[in-house]
Amino acid sequence: MKKITFKNFDKLEYTRAEQFNSISVNLDFCGDDIKKISITSTRENEGKSFVSMQLLRTCANNGKKVVLVDCDLRKSRIATDYGVESDDYVMGLTHYLAGIASIDEVIYETNIENADIILAGKTVSNPVNLLKKPRFEELLEELSKRYDLVLVDTPPVQPVIDGAYIAQKCDGTILVINYGVVSVQEVLDSKNQIIASHSTILGTILNNVPFNAGRYYYKTSKYYNKHRYKYYKRYGYYGGYGYGYGESKSEK
């Protein structure tokens, strides 16, 4: 297997690392049938790729064999943000979907033990045409046989349809929400779009949470639970990072 190195992948401080450990443990309780997990957001720049990469490293460090598939084919930032280096020309998902490369030619071993990655490859303007090909679903199925966990980093669900379509091919979805940026209505719209794609919402991750924001969101979550919106169910606040887990399929 070909190898790449992440040159810009600094370790998290203790409190944030513990949050990702908690999320990793909670993923274990989703069940053995939940292996292909899409990670998306409502808008751009909410931290979904950051979450995807941290979960890749955390789950791998916890002993799972993990692969990350970069499906943000319009505007991927993983290769540049994390300083990907390789001795060879790097082929990615678009090369595989176009029939240029095989599965084995686009899977790269990383400098993190137990963690492999499929990068996005060449940027395309209309990736849905590629994603609709049988090769995409075949790829996810094959990866689910080879790995304990398949993380799929997708585009945001609101600007383009790619994220919802990819979620449909996965076993569940995690929605990343940037604190103080998106409205509750936008989040609910994203939730409904994911559910309409017949994907299970495994939970939410609230990103960039101020340390003193706990009381506000505790009250907010109680208010929305009272009005049958159980999307925000539980939060943790540590050193500027928060996470939450919500209802999976529908409101009850």
Short mmCIF file of C-alpha atoms in Angstrom, two decimals:
data_model
loop_
_atom_site.label_atom_id
_atom_site.label_comp_id
_atom_site.label_asym_id
_atom_site.label_seq_id
_atom_site.Cartn_x
_atom_site.Cartn_y
_atom_site.Cartn_z
CA MET A 1 0.00 0.00 0.00
CA LYS A 2 1.22 3.50 -0.86
CA LYS A 3 1.92 5.91 1.96
CA ILE A 4 1.35 9.58 2.71
CA THR A 5 2.44 11.73 5.64
CA PHE A 6 0.47 14.44 7.44
CA LYS A 7 2.97 17.19 8.23
CA ASN A 8 0.47 19.59 9.84
CA PHE A 9 -1.46 17.42 12.27
CA ASP A 10 -0.76 18.72 15.75
CA LYS A 11 -1.96 16.90 18.84
CA LEU A 12 -4.93 18.34 20.72
CA GLU A 13 -4.71 19.62 24.26
CA TYR A 14 -5.93 17.20 26.90
CA THR A 15 -9.52 18.43 27.30
CA ARG A 16 -10.29 18.46 23.59
CA ALA A 17 -8.63 15.08 23.11
CA GLU A 18 -10.85 13.69 25.87
CA GLN A 19 -13.92 14.99 24.09
CA PHE A 20 -12.99 13.08 20.96
CA ASN A 21 -12.31 10.00 23.08
CA SER A 22 -15.84 10.33 24.43
CA ILE A 23 -17.28 10.62 20.92
CA SER A 24 -15.26 7.57 19.85
CA VAL A 25 -16.69 5.54 22.74
CA ASN A 26 -20.23 6.69 21.92
CA LEU A 27 -19.77 5.54 18.32
CA ASP A 28 -19.05 2.06 19.69
CA PHE A 29 -22.50 2.05 21.28
CA CYS A 30 -24.18 2.75 17.94
CA GLY A 31 -23.85 -0.96 17.15
CA ASP A 32 -21.75 -3.21 14.94
CA ASP A 33 -23.97 -2.48 11.94
CA ILE A 34 -23.01 1.23 11.97
CA LYS A 35 -19.70 1.26 10.12
CA LYS A 36 -20.07 3.84 7.33
CA ILE A 37 -20.51 7.26 8.93
CA SER A 38 -20.89 10.49 6.99
CA ILE A 39 -19.77 13.72 8.66
CA THR A 40 -21.36 16.90 7.38
CA SER A 41 -22.45 20.41 8.37
CA THR A 42 -25.01 23.02 7.40
CA ARG A 43 -22.60 25.60 5.98
CA GLU A 44 -18.97 25.77 4.96
CA ASN A 45 -16.26 26.36 7.56
CA GLU A 46 -18.09 24.76 10.48
CA GLY A 47 -15.25 22.34 11.21
CA LYS A 48 -16.53 19.08 9.69
CA SER A 49 -13.16 18.18 8.14
CA PHE A 50 -11.44 19.00 11.42
CA VAL A 51 -13.86 16.65 13.20
CA SER A 52 -13.36 13.97 10.54
CA MET A 53 -9.59 14.07 10.90
CA GLN A 54 -9.66 14.09 14.68
CA LEU A 55 -12.04 11.12 14.74
CA LEU A 56 -9.79 9.29 12.28
CA ARG A 57 -6.83 9.70 14.61
CA THR A 58 -8.74 9.12 17.86
CA CYS A 59 -10.53 5.96 16.72
CA ALA A 60 -7.29 4.61 15.25
CA ASN A 61 -5.42 5.33 18.49
CA ASN A 62 -8.19 3.47 20.33
CA GLY A 63 -7.37 0.32 18.37
CA LYS A 64 -9.83 0.47 15.48
CA LYS A 65 -8.80 0.03 11.89
CA VAL A 66 -10.17 3.20 10.29
CA VAL A 67 -10.31 4.75 6.84
CA LEU A 68 -11.39 8.30 5.98
CA VAL A 69 -12.91 8.99 2.57
CA ASP A 70 -12.68 12.65 1.53
CA CYS A 71 -15.90 13.15 -0.45
CA ASP A 72 -15.77 16.94 -0.57
CA LEU A 73 -14.98 16.82 -4.26
CA ARG A 74 -15.83 20.47 -4.91
CA LYS A 75 -13.62 22.13 -2.30
CA SER A 76 -11.53 19.71 -0.28
CA ARG A 77 -9.07 21.21 2.20
CA ILE A 78 -7.67 18.13 3.90
CA ALA A 79 -4.61 17.69 1.67
CA THR A 80 -3.58 21.35 1.97
CA ASP A 81 -4.57 22.01 5.59
CA TYR A 82 -2.84 18.90 6.91
CA GLY A 83 0.24 19.12 4.71
CA VAL A 84 -0.07 15.83 2.85
CA GLU A 85 3.27 14.60 1.51
CA SER A 86 3.95 11.59 -0.70
CA ASP A 87 6.80 10.24 -2.79
CA ASP A 88 4.41 9.45 -5.64
CA TYR A 89 1.62 11.16 -7.55
CA VAL A 90 -1.45 10.99 -5.29
CA MET A 91 -4.65 9.67 -6.81
CA GLY A 92 -7.96 10.11 -5.04
CA LEU A 93 -11.67 9.42 -5.09
CA THR A 94 -12.34 11.17 -8.40
CA HIS A 95 -9.74 9.00 -10.09
CA TYR A 96 -11.46 5.88 -8.78
CA LEU A 97 -14.99 7.05 -9.67
CA ALA A 98 -13.85 7.95 -13.19
CA GLY A 99 -12.43 4.44 -13.65
CA ILE A 100 -8.83 5.65 -13.83
CA ALA A 101 -7.71 3.88 -10.65
CA SER A 102 -8.70 0.82 -8.63
CA ILE A 103 -9.67 0.82 -4.96
CA ASP A 104 -6.21 -0.31 -3.89
CA GLU A 105 -4.59 2.47 -5.91
CA VAL A 106 -6.44 5.23 -4.03
CA ILE A 107 -6.13 3.93 -0.45
CA TYR A 108 -3.12 5.41 1.32
CA GLU A 109 -1.55 4.34 4.57
CA THR A 110 -0.86 7.35 6.80
CA ASN A 111 1.74 8.10 9.45
CA ILE A 112 -0.96 7.32 12.04
CA GLU A 113 -1.09 3.65 12.97
CA ASN A 114 -4.36 1.93 11.93
CA ALA A 115 -5.47 5.01 9.95
CA ASP A 116 -5.77 5.02 6.15
CA ILE A 117 -7.25 7.66 3.87
CA ILE A 118 -8.72 8.16 0.40
CA LEU A 119 -8.16 11.77 -0.63
CA ALA A 120 -10.59 13.67 -2.85
CA GLY A 121 -8.37 13.75 -5.92
CA LYS A 122 -8.99 16.18 -8.75
CA THR A 123 -11.59 18.88 -8.01
CA VAL A 124 -14.75 18.61 -10.10
CA SER A 125 -17.59 21.11 -10.56
CA ASN A 126 -20.46 18.60 -10.57
CA PRO A 127 -19.44 15.57 -8.49
CA VAL A 128 -22.98 14.19 -8.18
CA ASN A 129 -22.66 12.62 -11.64
CA LEU A 130 -19.62 10.69 -10.39
CA LEU A 131 -21.13 9.83 -7.02
CA LYS A 132 -24.24 8.36 -8.66
CA LYS A 133 -22.14 5.72 -10.39
CA PRO A 134 -22.31 2.21 -8.88
CA ARG A 135 -18.57 2.43 -8.19
CA PHE A 136 -19.17 4.78 -5.24
CA GLU A 137 -21.52 2.47 -3.37
CA GLU A 138 -19.28 -0.48 -4.25
CA LEU A 139 -16.33 1.40 -2.75
CA LEU A 140 -18.12 2.02 0.56
CA GLU A 141 -19.25 -1.59 0.78
CA GLU A 142 -15.75 -2.91 0.13
CA LEU A 143 -14.25 -0.54 2.70
CA SER A 144 -16.80 -1.65 5.30
CA LYS A 145 -15.48 -5.19 4.86
CA ARG A 146 -11.84 -4.18 5.24
CA TYR A 147 -12.14 -1.67 8.10
CA ASP A 148 -13.80 -1.41 11.49
CA LEU A 149 -14.95 2.13 10.70
CA VAL A 150 -15.39 4.13 7.49
CA LEU A 151 -15.55 7.90 8.01
CA VAL A 152 -16.89 9.91 5.07
CA ASP A 153 -16.19 13.66 5.01
CA THR A 154 -18.91 15.28 2.88
CA PRO A 155 -19.76 18.78 1.63
CA PRO A 156 -22.24 20.86 3.68
CA VAL A 157 -25.86 19.83 3.12
CA GLN A 158 -27.40 23.27 2.55
CA PRO A 159 -25.41 24.75 -0.39
CA VAL A 160 -25.28 21.55 -2.50
CA ILE A 161 -27.02 18.18 -2.71
CA ASP A 162 -23.82 16.11 -2.47
CA GLY A 163 -23.86 15.77 1.33
CA ALA A 164 -27.41 14.44 1.55
CA TYR A 165 -26.81 12.03 -1.33
CA ILE A 166 -23.65 10.66 0.29
CA ALA A 167 -25.45 10.32 3.63
CA GLN A 168 -27.98 8.10 1.89
CA LYS A 169 -25.21 5.60 1.12
CA CYS A 170 -23.93 5.50 4.70
CA ASP A 171 -25.20 3.82 7.86
CA GLY A 172 -25.51 7.07 9.79
CA THR A 173 -24.62 10.76 9.84
CA ILE A 174 -22.98 13.13 12.30
CA LEU A 175 -23.91 16.81 11.90
CA VAL A 176 -21.25 19.36 12.91
CA ILE A 177 -22.65 22.70 14.10
CA ASN A 178 -20.52 25.81 14.54
CA TYR A 179 -21.58 27.56 17.74
CA GLY A 180 -23.19 30.98 17.22
CA VAL A 181 -23.01 30.84 13.41
CA VAL A 182 -26.01 28.85 12.17
CA SER A 183 -29.57 29.38 13.37
CA VAL A 184 -31.75 26.71 14.95
CA GLN A 185 -33.97 26.80 11.86
CA GLU A 186 -30.98 26.15 9.59
CA VAL A 187 -30.00 23.19 11.73
CA LEU A 188 -33.54 21.82 11.63
CA ASP A 189 -33.59 22.25 7.85
CA SER A 190 -30.34 20.30 7.60
CA LYS A 191 -31.73 17.64 9.92
CA ASN A 192 -34.85 17.28 7.78
CA GLN A 193 -32.79 17.11 4.59
CA ILE A 194 -30.65 14.31 6.02
CA ILE A 195 -33.70 12.40 7.25
CA ALA A 196 -35.36 12.86 3.85
CA SER A 197 -32.35 11.10 2.34
CA HIS A 198 -33.18 8.11 4.57
CA SER A 199 -30.04 8.48 6.65
CA THR A 200 -30.00 7.98 10.42
CA ILE A 201 -28.74 10.97 12.40
CA LEU A 202 -26.36 9.51 14.96
CA GLY A 203 -25.84 12.81 16.72
CA THR A 204 -24.47 16.33 16.58
CA ILE A 205 -21.12 17.87 17.43
CA LEU A 206 -21.18 21.48 18.56
CA ASN A 207 -17.93 23.14 17.56
CA ASN A 208 -16.16 26.28 18.83
CA VAL A 209 -18.18 26.51 22.03
CA PRO A 210 -17.05 29.27 24.46
CA PHE A 211 -16.15 27.86 27.84
CA ASN A 212 -18.96 29.78 29.60
CA ALA A 213 -21.70 28.87 27.10
CA GLY A 214 -22.97 25.83 28.99
CA ARG A 215 -25.77 27.54 30.92
CA TYR A 216 -27.20 29.20 27.79
CA TYR A 217 -27.32 25.99 25.79
CA TYR A 218 -28.66 24.02 28.74
CA LYS A 219 -31.64 26.36 28.85
CA THR A 220 -31.97 26.33 25.07
CA SER A 221 -32.02 22.54 24.91
CA LYS A 222 -34.73 22.39 27.60
CA TYR A 223 -36.81 24.89 25.67
CA TYR A 224 -36.65 22.96 22.44
CA ASN A 225 -37.22 19.61 24.14
CA LYS A 226 -40.41 21.09 25.60
CA HIS A 227 -41.53 21.95 22.09
CA ARG A 228 -40.76 18.48 20.74
CA TYR A 229 -37.50 19.47 19.05
CA LYS A 230 -35.18 16.90 20.59
CA TYR A 231 -32.28 17.60 18.30
CA TYR A 232 -30.08 18.96 21.07
CA LYS A 233 -30.12 16.36 23.80
CA ARG A 234 -26.86 16.54 25.71
CA TYR A 235 -23.78 18.74 25.62
CA GLY A 236 -20.30 18.75 27.05
CA TYR A 237 -18.20 21.91 27.39
CA TYR A 238 -14.47 21.66 27.78
CA GLY A 239 -11.87 24.19 26.71
CA GLY A 240 -13.84 25.69 23.84
CA TYR A 241 -15.26 22.46 22.46
CA GLY A 242 -18.65 20.85 22.84
CA TYR A 243 -20.47 17.78 21.65
CA GLY A 244 -24.07 16.62 21.61
CA TYR A 245 -26.08 13.55 20.74
CA GLY A 246 -29.62 13.78 19.39
CA GLU A 247 -32.53 11.72 18.15
CA SER A 248 -31.62 9.31 15.37
CA LYS A 249 -34.45 9.02 12.85
CA SER A 250 -37.35 11.25 13.73
CA GLU A 251 -38.89 13.35 16.45
CA LYS A 252 -40.95 11.38 18.93
#
